[in-house]
Tab-separated table of C-alpha atoms and ligand atoms in Angstrom:
chain	number	residue	atom	x	y	z
L	29	UNK	CA	-92.578	-93.387	-33.816
L	30	UNK	CA	-89.315	-92.693	-31.834
L	31	UNK	CA	-86.879	-91.358	-34.610
L	32	UNK	CA	-89.522	-88.228	-34.820
L	33	UNK	CA	-88.366	-87.207	-31.289
L	34	UNK	CA	-84.885	-85.633	-32.636
L	35	UNK	CA	-87.412	-83.046	-34.711
L	36	UNK	CA	-89.117	-81.830	-31.045
L	37	UNK	CA	-86.521	-78.820	-31.236
L	38	UNK	CA	-87.068	-77.760	-34.675
L	39	UNK	CA	-91.199	-78.216	-34.949
L	40	UNK	CA	-92.896	-75.551	-33.308
L	41	UNK	CA	-96.169	-77.172	-32.400
L	42	UNK	CA	-94.592	-80.712	-31.937
L	43	UNK	CA	-97.807	-82.409	-30.219
L	44	UNK	CA	-99.997	-81.840	-33.177
L	45	UNK	CA	-97.324	-82.844	-35.463
L	46	UNK	CA	-97.063	-85.942	-33.792
L	47	UNK	CA	-101.055	-86.752	-33.584
L	48	UNK	CA	-101.065	-86.015	-37.325
L	49	UNK	CA	-98.292	-88.546	-38.065
L	50	UNK	CA	-100.812	-90.913	-36.077
L	51	UNK	CA	-103.790	-90.317	-38.415
L	52	UNK	CA	-104.014	-92.285	-41.831
L	53	UNK	CA	-103.926	-90.394	-44.773
L	54	UNK	CA	-106.844	-89.479	-47.353
L	55	UNK	CA	-107.061	-91.029	-50.750
L	56	UNK	CA	-105.741	-88.038	-53.344
L	57	UNK	CA	-105.450	-88.114	-56.983
L	58	UNK	CA	-104.141	-86.018	-59.640
L	59	UNK	CA	-105.984	-85.234	-62.393
L	60	UNK	CA	-103.824	-86.628	-65.708
L	61	UNK	CA	-104.766	-83.358	-68.369
L	62	UNK	CA	-102.975	-85.072	-71.032
L	63	UNK	CA	-106.428	-87.501	-71.397
L	64	UNK	CA	-109.147	-84.912	-69.372
L	65	UNK	CA	-109.777	-81.847	-68.210
L	66	UNK	CA	-110.421	-80.753	-64.786
L	67	UNK	CA	-114.493	-81.088	-65.530
L	68	UNK	CA	-114.033	-84.162	-67.095
L	69	UNK	CA	-112.127	-86.168	-64.743
L	70	UNK	CA	-114.734	-84.978	-61.808
L	71	UNK	CA	-118.072	-85.549	-64.044
L	72	UNK	CA	-116.489	-89.132	-64.941
L	73	UNK	CA	-116.280	-89.609	-61.075
L	74	UNK	CA	-119.119	-88.420	-59.984
L	75	UNK	CA	-120.721	-91.008	-62.179
L	76	UNK	CA	-118.544	-93.369	-60.768
L	77	UNK	CA	-120.427	-92.402	-57.574
L	78	UNK	CA	-117.005	-91.079	-55.810
L	79	UNK	CA	-117.442	-87.957	-53.774
L	80	UNK	CA	-114.568	-85.821	-54.829
L	81	UNK	CA	-113.154	-82.563	-53.164
L	82	UNK	CA	-110.776	-80.168	-55.259
L	83	UNK	CA	-108.122	-79.032	-53.146
L	84	UNK	CA	-107.368	-75.231	-52.196
L	85	UNK	CA	-104.349	-75.105	-53.557
L	86	UNK	CA	-104.277	-76.627	-57.051
L	87	UNK	CA	-107.712	-77.372	-58.851
L	88	UNK	CA	-106.312	-80.582	-60.701
L	89	UNK	CA	-105.877	-82.275	-57.476
L	90	UNK	CA	-108.953	-84.106	-56.113
L	91	UNK	CA	-109.576	-85.820	-52.250
L	92	UNK	CA	-111.657	-88.824	-53.059
L	93	UNK	CA	-113.906	-90.383	-50.552
L	94	UNK	CA	-113.424	-94.012	-51.732
L	95	UNK	CA	-110.358	-97.098	-51.062
L	96	UNK	CA	-110.289	-97.965	-54.512
L	97	UNK	CA	-109.356	-95.185	-56.766
L	98	UNK	CA	-107.765	-97.754	-59.112
L	99	UNK	CA	-111.446	-99.293	-59.504
L	100	UNK	CA	-112.959	-96.338	-61.082
L	101	UNK	CA	-113.785	-95.862	-65.127
L	102	UNK	CA	-111.987	-92.277	-64.203
L	103	UNK	CA	-108.493	-94.355	-63.551
L	104	UNK	CA	-109.193	-97.205	-66.334
L	105	UNK	CA	-109.483	-94.225	-68.778
L	106	UNK	CA	-106.534	-92.663	-67.501
L	107	UNK	CA	-108.349	-89.289	-66.101
L	108	UNK	CA	-106.557	-89.713	-62.808
L	109	UNK	CA	-103.951	-91.006	-61.148
L	110	UNK	CA	-103.460	-91.672	-57.429
L	111	UNK	CA	-100.915	-89.967	-55.965
L	112	UNK	CA	-100.243	-88.128	-52.617
L	113	UNK	CA	-101.577	-84.004	-52.474
L	114	UNK	CA	-98.164	-82.995	-51.392
L	115	UNK	CA	-96.353	-85.229	-53.833
L	116	UNK	CA	-97.790	-83.164	-56.548
L	117	UNK	CA	-95.958	-80.158	-55.255
L	118	UNK	CA	-92.509	-80.391	-56.722
L	119	UNK	CA	-93.077	-80.380	-59.985
L	120	UNK	CA	-95.851	-77.408	-59.995
L	121	UNK	CA	-92.822	-75.916	-58.065
L	122	UNK	CA	-90.556	-76.416	-60.663
L	123	UNK	CA	-93.173	-74.677	-63.538
L	124	UNK	CA	-92.146	-76.144	-66.916
L	125	UNK	CA	-93.628	-74.800	-69.911
L	126	UNK	CA	-94.621	-76.760	-73.350
L	127	UNK	CA	-91.685	-77.663	-75.672
L	128	UNK	CA	-89.087	-77.460	-72.831
L	129	UNK	CA	-86.550	-80.514	-71.922
L	130	UNK	CA	-86.828	-81.678	-68.503
L	131	UNK	CA	-84.835	-84.118	-66.463
L	132	UNK	CA	-86.278	-85.965	-63.920
L	133	UNK	CA	-83.453	-87.873	-62.343
L	134	UNK	CA	-85.241	-90.000	-59.686
L	135	UNK	CA	-88.308	-90.437	-62.367
L	136	UNK	CA	-90.086	-94.202	-60.978
L	137	UNK	CA	-92.770	-95.128	-60.350
L	138	UNK	CA	-93.490	-91.914	-62.434
L	139	UNK	CA	-96.111	-89.883	-60.651
L	140	UNK	CA	-94.009	-86.992	-60.961
L	141	UNK	CA	-92.369	-87.486	-64.381
L	142	UNK	CA	-96.046	-87.988	-65.738
L	143	UNK	CA	-97.436	-84.905	-63.861
L	144	UNK	CA	-94.305	-82.930	-65.665
L	145	UNK	CA	-95.550	-84.329	-69.359
L	146	UNK	CA	-99.411	-83.166	-68.589
L	147	UNK	CA	-97.998	-79.391	-67.438
L	148	UNK	CA	-95.684	-79.582	-70.734
L	149	UNK	CA	-98.887	-80.171	-72.297
L	150	UNK	CA	-97.557	-83.236	-73.710
L	151	UNK	CA	-95.430	-81.301	-75.655
L	152	UNK	CA	-91.514	-81.167	-75.606
L	153	UNK	CA	-88.997	-83.716	-73.675
L	154	UNK	CA	-89.036	-85.530	-70.375
L	155	UNK	CA	-86.416	-87.351	-69.433
L	156	UNK	CA	-87.857	-89.832	-66.874
L	157	UNK	CA	-84.265	-91.552	-64.953
L	158	UNK	CA	-84.288	-94.367	-62.561
L	159	UNK	CA	-81.083	-96.179	-61.906
L	160	UNK	CA	-83.729	-99.289	-60.791
L	161	UNK	CA	-85.081	-100.947	-63.365
L	162	UNK	CA	-88.009	-103.080	-62.209
L	163	UNK	CA	-89.278	-99.601	-60.618
L	164	UNK	CA	-88.864	-98.118	-64.532
L	165	UNK	CA	-91.334	-100.788	-65.550
L	166	UNK	CA	-93.701	-99.467	-62.911
L	167	UNK	CA	-92.888	-96.117	-64.533
L	168	UNK	CA	-93.755	-97.392	-68.003
L	169	UNK	CA	-96.925	-98.763	-67.365
L	170	UNK	CA	-98.136	-95.774	-65.911
L	171	UNK	CA	-96.905	-93.657	-68.600
L	172	UNK	CA	-98.768	-95.162	-71.363
L	173	UNK	CA	-101.909	-95.427	-69.354
L	174	UNK	CA	-101.620	-91.602	-68.822
L	175	UNK	CA	-100.968	-91.317	-72.241
L	176	UNK	CA	-97.613	-89.580	-72.054
L	177	UNK	CA	-95.836	-89.422	-75.469
L	178	UNK	CA	-93.262	-86.707	-74.192
L	179	UNK	CA	-91.185	-89.300	-71.959
L	180	UNK	CA	-87.870	-90.827	-72.726
L	181	UNK	CA	-87.222	-93.313	-69.974
L	182	UNK	CA	-83.471	-93.910	-69.105
L	183	UNK	CA	-81.708	-96.222	-66.936
L	184	UNK	CA	-78.554	-94.491	-65.421
L	185	UNK	CA	-77.105	-93.583	-62.261
L	186	UNK	CA	-77.904	-89.959	-61.461
L	187	UNK	CA	-74.698	-89.267	-60.290
L	188	UNK	CA	-73.141	-89.273	-63.396
L	189	UNK	CA	-76.094	-89.173	-65.769
L	190	UNK	CA	-74.452	-88.612	-69.363
L	191	UNK	CA	-76.296	-87.151	-72.429
L	192	UNK	CA	-75.008	-89.981	-75.014
L	193	UNK	CA	-78.591	-91.062	-75.610
L	194	UNK	CA	-80.197	-88.047	-75.841
L	195	UNK	CA	-80.415	-85.189	-79.098
L	196	UNK	CA	-79.009	-82.156	-76.626
L	197	UNK	CA	-76.686	-81.697	-73.707
L	198	UNK	CA	-78.370	-79.102	-71.077
L	199	UNK	CA	-82.045	-79.314	-69.649
L	200	UNK	CA	-83.788	-76.383	-69.029
L	201	UNK	CA	-85.257	-77.770	-65.677
L	202	UNK	CA	-84.435	-80.233	-63.439
L	203	UNK	CA	-86.465	-81.975	-60.894
L	204	UNK	CA	-84.513	-84.322	-57.956
L	205	UNK	CA	-87.009	-86.147	-56.160
L	206	UNK	CA	-84.519	-88.031	-53.570
L	207	UNK	CA	-84.588	-91.552	-52.708
L	208	UNK	CA	-84.412	-90.884	-48.879
L	209	UNK	CA	-85.266	-92.010	-45.230
L	210	UNK	CA	-89.413	-91.304	-46.367
L	211	UNK	CA	-90.176	-90.281	-42.690
L	212	UNK	CA	-92.627	-88.251	-44.030
L	213	UNK	CA	-94.587	-90.976	-45.653
L	214	UNK	CA	-95.196	-92.864	-42.093
L	215	UNK	CA	-99.499	-92.071	-42.084
L	216	UNK	CA	-99.170	-93.626	-45.074
L	217	UNK	CA	-96.652	-96.570	-44.187
L	218	UNK	CA	-97.309	-96.872	-40.522
L	219	UNK	CA	-94.206	-99.279	-40.410
L	220	UNK	CA	-91.812	-96.898	-42.528
L	221	UNK	CA	-89.978	-95.978	-39.095
L	222	UNK	CA	-89.148	-99.354	-38.201
L	223	UNK	CA	-85.863	-100.033	-39.791
L	224	UNK	CA	-84.830	-96.201	-39.516
L	225	UNK	CA	-80.853	-96.035	-38.534
L	226	UNK	CA	-78.716	-92.240	-38.733
L	227	UNK	CA	-76.536	-94.342	-40.865
L	228	UNK	CA	-79.184	-94.633	-43.199
L	229	UNK	CA	-79.927	-91.005	-43.516
L	230	UNK	CA	-76.660	-90.403	-43.896
L	231	UNK	CA	-75.638	-92.782	-46.267
L	232	UNK	CA	-78.539	-91.923	-48.326
L	233	UNK	CA	-77.475	-88.468	-48.195
L	234	UNK	CA	-74.199	-88.628	-49.754
L	235	UNK	CA	-76.402	-89.981	-53.255
L	236	UNK	CA	-78.534	-87.514	-52.432
L	237	UNK	CA	-75.509	-84.801	-52.826
L	238	UNK	CA	-74.383	-86.831	-55.857
L	239	UNK	CA	-77.522	-86.602	-57.747
L	240	UNK	CA	-78.353	-82.844	-56.909
L	241	UNK	CA	-75.098	-81.743	-58.124
L	242	UNK	CA	-75.252	-83.573	-61.811
L	243	UNK	CA	-78.488	-82.326	-61.756
L	244	UNK	CA	-77.231	-78.772	-61.238
L	245	UNK	CA	-74.539	-79.470	-64.173
L	246	UNK	CA	-76.732	-80.605	-66.744
L	247	UNK	CA	-79.005	-77.273	-66.451
L	248	UNK	CA	-78.467	-74.652	-68.663
L	249	UNK	CA	-77.890	-71.124	-67.029
L	250	UNK	CA	-80.950	-69.236	-65.752
L	251	UNK	CA	-82.725	-72.812	-65.550
L	252	UNK	CA	-84.344	-74.028	-62.311
L	253	UNK	CA	-83.827	-77.119	-60.100
L	254	UNK	CA	-86.389	-78.284	-57.825
L	255	UNK	CA	-85.006	-80.838	-54.984
L	256	UNK	CA	-87.652	-82.571	-52.951
L	257	UNK	CA	-87.881	-85.309	-50.340
L	258	UNK	CA	-90.343	-86.778	-48.348
L	259	UNK	CA	-88.364	-87.038	-45.227
L	260	UNK	CA	-87.972	-84.402	-42.084
L	261	UNK	CA	-83.847	-84.980	-41.731
L	262	UNK	CA	-82.267	-81.881	-42.205
L	263	UNK	CA	-79.399	-84.268	-42.840
L	264	UNK	CA	-81.259	-85.367	-46.149
L	265	UNK	CA	-82.593	-81.510	-46.711
L	266	UNK	CA	-81.023	-78.655	-45.771
L	267	UNK	CA	-77.467	-80.085	-45.794
L	268	UNK	CA	-77.833	-81.719	-49.435
L	269	UNK	CA	-78.912	-78.275	-50.734
L	270	UNK	CA	-75.878	-76.338	-48.921
L	271	UNK	CA	-73.510	-79.281	-50.522
L	272	UNK	CA	-75.169	-78.020	-54.391
L	273	UNK	CA	-74.923	-74.366	-53.244
L	274	UNK	CA	-70.750	-74.933	-52.157
L	275	UNK	CA	-69.990	-77.119	-55.117
L	276	UNK	CA	-72.010	-75.447	-57.909
L	277	UNK	CA	-73.016	-72.458	-59.413
L	278	UNK	CA	-76.726	-71.942	-58.156
L	279	UNK	CA	-79.043	-70.011	-55.577
L	280	UNK	CA	-81.988	-70.469	-53.698
L	281	UNK	CA	-84.926	-68.810	-55.102
L	282	UNK	CA	-88.700	-68.409	-53.310
L	283	UNK	CA	-91.626	-70.652	-53.467
L	284	UNK	CA	-94.697	-69.968	-53.925
L	285	UNK	CA	-97.368	-72.501	-53.684
L	286	UNK	CA	-100.649	-71.382	-51.803
L	287	UNK	CA	-99.912	-74.594	-48.883
L	288	UNK	CA	-98.913	-74.123	-45.461
L	289	UNK	CA	-95.417	-74.809	-44.788
L	290	UNK	CA	-92.822	-73.382	-42.714
L	291	UNK	CA	-89.412	-71.740	-43.870
L	292	UNK	CA	-86.406	-74.817	-44.329
L	293	UNK	CA	-83.921	-74.416	-41.072
L	294	UNK	CA	-80.664	-72.853	-40.748
L	295	UNK	CA	-79.366	-74.757	-37.823
L	296	UNK	CA	-79.029	-77.781	-37.167
L	297	UNK	CA	-77.357	-79.434	-34.053
L	298	UNK	CA	-73.794	-78.569	-34.499
L	299	UNK	CA	-74.568	-77.546	-38.309
L	300	UNK	CA	-75.677	-73.883	-39.647
L	301	UNK	CA	-76.738	-73.428	-42.962
L	302	UNK	CA	-76.609	-70.631	-45.465
L	303	UNK	CA	-79.714	-67.985	-44.829
L	304	UNK	CA	-81.105	-68.300	-47.858
L	305	UNK	CA	-82.115	-72.022	-47.339
L	306	UNK	CA	-85.076	-70.264	-45.463
L	307	UNK	CA	-86.349	-70.103	-49.083
L	308	UNK	CA	-87.122	-74.046	-49.185
L	309	UNK	CA	-90.189	-74.925	-47.390
L	310	UNK	CA	-90.919	-77.890	-45.324
L	311	UNK	CA	-94.278	-79.350	-45.509
L	312	UNK	CA	-95.448	-81.180	-42.097
L	313	UNK	CA	-98.610	-83.629	-41.770
L	314	UNK	CA	-100.235	-81.767	-39.611
L	315	UNK	CA	-99.696	-77.851	-41.565
L	316	UNK	CA	-102.713	-79.230	-44.539
L	317	UNK	CA	-103.481	-82.659	-43.083
L	318	UNK	CA	-100.895	-84.493	-45.717
L	319	UNK	CA	-97.843	-86.413	-45.833
L	320	UNK	CA	-94.778	-84.750	-45.009
L	321	UNK	CA	-92.038	-82.879	-47.566
L	322	UNK	CA	-89.193	-80.712	-48.459
L	323	UNK	CA	-88.914	-78.554	-51.116
L	324	UNK	CA	-85.985	-76.341	-52.321
L	325	UNK	CA	-86.090	-74.564	-55.647
L	326	UNK	CA	-82.688	-73.499	-56.938
L	327	UNK	CA	-81.490	-71.718	-60.261
L	328	UNK	CA	-78.656	-72.135	-61.999
L	329	UNK	CA	-75.928	-69.269	-62.289
L	330	UNK	CA	-75.351	-66.537	-59.934
L	331	UNK	CA	-78.271	-64.234	-58.243
Q	84	UNK	CA	-83.670	-110.508	-85.895
Q	85	UNK	CA	-83.571	-112.261	-88.693
Q	86	UNK	CA	-87.066	-110.807	-90.251
Q	87	UNK	CA	-85.170	-107.038	-90.643
Q	88	UNK	CA	-82.270	-108.170	-92.922
Q	89	UNK	CA	-81.959	-106.450	-95.943
Q	90	UNK	CA	-79.703	-106.660	-98.938
Q	91	UNK	CA	-77.825	-103.794	-97.474
Q	92	UNK	CA	-77.032	-105.236	-94.383
Q	93	UNK	CA	-79.035	-103.019	-92.696
Q	94	UNK	CA	-81.483	-104.827	-89.795
Q	95	UNK	CA	-83.434	-104.121	-87.569
Q	96	UNK	CA	-81.737	-104.502	-84.005
Q	97	UNK	CA	-84.215	-105.071	-81.427
Q	98	UNK	CA	-82.994	-103.332	-78.000
Q	99	UNK	CA	-82.806	-100.079	-79.831
Q	100	UNK	CA	-85.651	-97.957	-81.279
Q	101	UNK	CA	-84.966	-96.268	-84.634
Q	102	UNK	CA	-86.834	-93.687	-86.147
Q	103	UNK	CA	-89.595	-94.685	-88.774
Q	104	UNK	CA	-88.068	-93.522	-92.373
Q	105	UNK	CA	-90.672	-91.216	-94.249
Q	106	UNK	CA	-91.599	-93.087	-97.200
Q	107	UNK	CA	-90.662	-96.369	-99.230
Q	108	UNK	CA	-87.895	-94.684	-100.820
Q	109	UNK	CA	-85.987	-94.089	-97.552
Q	110	UNK	CA	-86.488	-97.192	-96.364
Q	111	UNK	CA	-83.386	-99.339	-95.515
Q	112	UNK	CA	-84.008	-102.011	-92.816
Q	113	UNK	CA	-86.509	-104.877	-94.748
Q	114	UNK	CA	-90.129	-105.319	-93.954
Q	115	UNK	CA	-89.850	-101.914	-91.432
Q	116	UNK	CA	-93.177	-99.485	-91.757
Q	117	UNK	CA	-92.620	-96.183	-92.607
Q	118	UNK	CA	-94.272	-93.005	-91.452
Q	119	UNK	CA	-96.126	-92.526	-94.556
Q	120	UNK	CA	-97.995	-96.085	-94.342
Q	121	UNK	CA	-98.696	-95.242	-90.769
Q	122	UNK	CA	-100.500	-92.157	-90.846
Q	123	UNK	CA	-102.223	-94.151	-93.987
Q	124	UNK	CA	-103.381	-96.675	-92.040
Q	125	UNK	CA	-104.891	-94.707	-89.632
Q	126	UNK	CA	-106.890	-92.814	-91.747
Q	127	UNK	CA	-107.821	-95.584	-93.791
Q	128	UNK	CA	-108.958	-98.004	-91.143
Q	129	UNK	CA	-110.409	-94.972	-88.556
Q	130	UNK	CA	-110.355	-91.926	-90.160
Q	131	UNK	CA	-107.948	-90.339	-87.951
Q	132	UNK	CA	-106.602	-87.170	-89.777
Q	133	UNK	CA	-103.074	-87.520	-90.468
Q	134	UNK	CA	-102.503	-83.813	-89.635
Q	135	UNK	CA	-102.993	-85.309	-85.853
Q	136	UNK	CA	-99.754	-86.479	-85.749
Q	137	UNK	CA	-98.132	-83.658	-87.314
Q	138	UNK	CA	-96.248	-82.798	-84.520
Q	139	UNK	CA	-95.008	-86.697	-83.241
Q	140	UNK	CA	-92.398	-89.162	-84.552
Q	141	UNK	CA	-92.726	-92.636	-84.795
Q	142	UNK	CA	-90.154	-95.475	-83.886
Q	143	UNK	CA	-89.643	-99.268	-84.406
Q	144	UNK	CA	-88.135	-101.256	-81.529
Q	145	UNK	CA	-88.246	-105.111	-81.824
Q	146	UNK	CA	-89.676	-106.899	-84.821
Q	147	UNK	CA	-93.363	-104.668	-85.571
Q	148	UNK	CA	-93.703	-102.729	-82.367
Q	149	UNK	CA	-93.773	-98.822	-83.051
Q	150	UNK	CA	-93.811	-96.297	-80.184
Q	151	UNK	CA	-95.219	-92.638	-80.924
Q	152	UNK	CA	-93.004	-89.633	-79.144
Q	153	UNK	CA	-93.727	-86.006	-79.097
Q	154	UNK	CA	-90.140	-84.903	-77.623
Q	155	UNK	CA	-86.630	-84.712	-79.162
Q	156	UNK	CA	-84.240	-87.666	-79.711
Q	157	UNK	CA	-81.229	-88.504	-81.913
Q	158	UNK	CA	-81.516	-91.766	-83.743
Q	159	UNK	CA	-81.051	-94.756	-83.022
Q	160	UNK	CA	-82.009	-93.984	-79.840
Q	161	UNK	CA	-80.195	-95.891	-76.858
Q	162	UNK	CA	-82.977	-95.753	-73.938
Q	163	UNK	CA	-85.283	-97.599	-72.666
Q	164	UNK	CA	-88.427	-96.240	-73.706
Q	165	UNK	CA	-89.332	-93.417	-76.155
Q	166	UNK	CA	-93.131	-91.985	-75.575
Q	167	UNK	CA	-95.493	-95.025	-75.782
Q	168	UNK	CA	-96.587	-97.818	-77.799
Q	169	UNK	CA	-99.075	-97.323	-80.880
Q	170	UNK	CA	-99.256	-100.006	-82.837
Q	171	UNK	CA	-98.049	-103.611	-84.163
Q	172	UNK	CA	-97.019	-103.865	-87.608
Q	173	UNK	CA	-95.096	-106.939	-89.769
Q	174	UNK	CA	-98.481	-109.438	-89.729
Q	175	UNK	CA	-101.071	-109.034	-91.648
Q	176	UNK	CA	-103.561	-107.175	-89.738
Q	177	UNK	CA	-102.061	-103.921	-87.887
Q	178	UNK	CA	-102.981	-103.725	-84.782
Q	179	UNK	CA	-103.278	-100.611	-82.547
Q	180	UNK	CA	-102.682	-100.783	-78.544
Q	181	UNK	CA	-105.195	-100.102	-76.238
Q	182	UNK	CA	-103.446	-96.949	-74.557
Q	183	UNK	CA	-102.923	-95.542	-78.097
Q	184	UNK	CA	-106.687	-95.608	-78.827
Q	185	UNK	CA	-107.723	-94.046	-75.363
Q	186	UNK	CA	-104.798	-90.905	-76.362
Q	187	UNK	CA	-106.174	-90.428	-79.950
Q	188	UNK	CA	-109.164	-92.271	-80.680
Q	189	UNK	CA	-111.418	-89.714	-79.791
Q	190	UNK	CA	-110.216	-88.207	-83.569
Q	191	UNK	CA	-111.428	-91.604	-85.075
Q	192	UNK	CA	-114.734	-91.441	-87.088
Q	193	UNK	CA	-114.602	-95.094	-88.427
Q	194	UNK	CA	-114.556	-98.538	-87.419
Q	195	UNK	CA	-115.635	-97.235	-84.023
Q	196	UNK	CA	-118.101	-99.570	-82.077
Q	197	UNK	CA	-120.039	-98.018	-79.257
Q	198	UNK	CA	-121.231	-100.114	-76.332
Q	199	UNK	CA	-123.323	-100.097	-73.472
Q	200	UNK	CA	-122.506	-99.719	-70.029
Q	201	UNK	CA	-122.583	-103.469	-69.071
Q	202	UNK	CA	-120.945	-104.401	-72.175
Q	203	UNK	CA	-118.207	-102.070	-71.425
Q	204	UNK	CA	-117.466	-103.585	-67.986
Q	205	UNK	CA	-117.502	-106.633	-69.165
Q	206	UNK	CA	-114.672	-105.682	-72.253
Q	207	UNK	CA	-112.527	-104.102	-69.905
Q	208	UNK	CA	-112.562	-107.583	-67.409
Q	209	UNK	CA	-111.545	-109.053	-70.651
Q	210	UNK	CA	-114.609	-111.136	-71.963
Q	211	UNK	CA	-115.836	-111.799	-75.284
Q	212	UNK	CA	-119.318	-111.489	-76.027
Q	213	UNK	CA	-121.820	-111.536	-78.580
Q	214	UNK	CA	-122.586	-108.433	-80.539
Q	215	UNK	CA	-124.382	-106.609	-83.517
Q	216	UNK	CA	-121.980	-104.474	-86.348
Q	217	UNK	CA	-122.657	-104.276	-89.942
Q	218	UNK	CA	-119.352	-102.757	-90.224
Q	219	UNK	CA	-115.820	-104.178	-91.056
Q	220	UNK	CA	-114.385	-106.876	-89.097
Q	221	UNK	CA	-111.076	-106.656	-87.148
Q	222	UNK	CA	-109.911	-104.631	-85.275
Q	223	UNK	CA	-112.218	-101.727	-84.253
Q	224	UNK	CA	-111.822	-99.192	-81.721
Q	225	UNK	CA	-114.235	-99.881	-79.006
Q	226	UNK	CA	-116.111	-96.837	-77.159
Q	227	UNK	CA	-118.774	-96.085	-74.377
Q	228	UNK	CA	-120.265	-93.217	-73.596
Q	229	UNK	CA	-119.111	-90.889	-70.357
Q	230	UNK	CA	-119.893	-88.396	-68.738
Q	231	UNK	CA	-122.050	-87.262	-71.925
Q	232	UNK	CA	-119.257	-87.833	-74.318
Q	233	UNK	CA	-117.551	-91.097	-76.210
Q	234	UNK	CA	-114.921	-92.159	-75.103
Q	235	UNK	CA	-112.512	-94.868	-76.794
Q	236	UNK	CA	-111.962	-97.683	-73.869
Q	237	UNK	CA	-109.444	-100.187	-76.196
Q	238	UNK	CA	-109.473	-102.174	-78.898
Q	239	UNK	CA	-111.746	-105.134	-79.367
Q	240	UNK	CA	-111.492	-107.677	-82.320
Q	241	UNK	CA	-114.775	-108.164	-84.180
Q	242	UNK	CA	-115.084	-111.571	-86.013
Q	243	UNK	CA	-118.535	-113.615	-86.558
Q	244	UNK	CA	-120.592	-111.982	-84.631
Q	245	UNK	CA	-118.467	-111.540	-81.601
Q	246	UNK	CA	-116.385	-108.859	-79.993
Q	247	UNK	CA	-112.977	-110.217	-78.504
Q	248	UNK	CA	-111.827	-108.024	-76.133
Q	249	UNK	CA	-107.618	-107.340	-76.337
Q	250	UNK	CA	-107.253	-105.460	-72.935
Q	251	UNK	CA	-104.048	-106.381	-71.651
Q	252	UNK	CA	-103.823	-108.434	-68.346
Q	253	UNK	CA	-102.328	-105.637	-66.487
Q	254	UNK	CA	-104.771	-103.200	-67.708
Q	255	UNK	CA	-107.685	-105.333	-66.910
Q	256	UNK	CA	-110.285	-104.343	-64.162
Q	257	UNK	CA	-113.147	-105.256	-62.332
Q	258	UNK	CA	-115.465	-102.119	-62.436
C	668	SAM	C1	-88.886	-90.997	-54.193
C	668	SAM	S1	-88.502	-92.039	-55.160
C	668	SAM	C2	-88.933	-91.074	-56.745
C	668	SAM	C3	-90.622	-90.935	-57.067
C	668	SAM	C4	-91.034	-90.703	-58.534
C	668	SAM	N1	-90.410	-89.175	-58.533
C	668	SAM	C5	-91.939	-90.246	-58.699
C	668	SAM	O1	-92.677	-89.108	-58.559
C	668	SAM	O2	-93.243	-91.586	-58.443
C	668	SAM	C6	-86.754	-91.937	-55.927
C	668	SAM	C7	-86.044	-93.013	-56.857
C	668	SAM	O3	-84.809	-92.688	-56.573
C	668	SAM	C8	-84.640	-93.738	-57.426
C	668	SAM	N2	-82.571	-93.956	-56.811
C	668	SAM	C9	-82.082	-94.504	-56.126
C	668	SAM	N3	-80.777	-93.666	-56.639
C	668	SAM	C10	-80.799	-93.529	-57.633
C	668	SAM	C11	-79.555	-93.163	-58.193
C	668	SAM	N4	-78.194	-93.027	-57.795
C	668	SAM	N5	-79.950	-92.733	-59.445
C	668	SAM	C12	-81.015	-92.289	-59.918
C	668	SAM	N6	-82.138	-93.037	-59.595
C	668	SAM	C13	-81.833	-93.571	-58.312
C	668	SAM	C14	-84.825	-94.774	-56.404
C	668	SAM	O4	-85.013	-95.955	-57.007
C	668	SAM	C15	-86.311	-94.330	-56.679
C	668	SAM	O5	-86.896	-95.042	-57.573
């Protein structure tokens, strides 16, 4: 928990934040609308004998009272996918439409890639990329169980992503759900912070900058790029977006998601960030009783 | 891959995805199924209307493994995966995959065997079981009723009064 102390100056109700980080996280699933609508998924869970509550901000996100959501008919049929509630936010913010060409730069194990496919009604192309082949095999398993036919899976370093294997040379939308120090997953993995070092934060920030920059370049003018992490460190959040603003042609746009959050910050230690970073959102565990997330929405081209 | 060689030198390359030819007259790789044959198989065996697949393409990787894809891609496609696996060809009896049947099997009207909850539970564990069935033998779509509607579970092999589960190990569950 000690690394979290550094956020005392930027988090208003720090004690509530600390307390929430110590509570275990409830189980949430996303309804996979490729295979079943929300009513059918809920009726199936009801037959499975599992109490369900819909999230206010998104009817496709269900909170379950069970420790084994995978051992249900709803899961076997691929009607639901276990996914942390806040982890369902970035694809909703990206908001792609059927037929779109969508890039998921860091896609494994595929929770968000399959959610993107569902948002496309499984019509269009989701390029689900990851540089880790082992994690890609988990993604492929999930994609098949969920019946996603719109995914093309690639194994590249997203920093130098090449369109060579594809039929087009620009995306309509891109999601960068970056590798990060994962501080926001503390409620799910209480040991997350044991290996925390500032050096790791800085080195992963370098990778994040490279991936986000390439994703913006790979997206057509007018298209959107969502950058997300499950960490609180400004070095991996606002600083990475600021780098993209400075090195590529893009600008921040507002996010309207219906979950409690606070704006991105514009000052951290000796750094200052552009005022538009307040359009990004920070979701803290005590806000909605979830994990922590950072989400920024960029539009390619000038405002 | 030795089984893909054909007279004009085109062959089946195991590690990439090639789009299926529309019909036999466009086939250059020997032994490769055509789109027309795949649609015919689903229609003849399961009465799945061919229009179901109007907006999908079919691809082969390796010898006989067919994938279904709804996106855009050049052929060959040098990617790790394209859509989902749907069918095993290049063997006497073609066999659909569990995940394909779960995704598209609701369109089927033939060779669908409906089983009770307890039998469904055993099927999903990978167990074989004795069951009555007076339709065709061979690969069947196994379905049960869930939340008031028929829902395909997977693929069974029906022979001599026995329904064998083909649910892959990684997909088996104790429910
Ligand atoms: C936070 S996880 C992604 C989770 C995924 N979006 C989901 O919803 O299931 C970050 C991923 O980035 C991948 N990664 C790390 N460095 C990368 C790079 N240079 N290029 C592409 N992917 C990378 C990791 O292998 C990891 O799977």
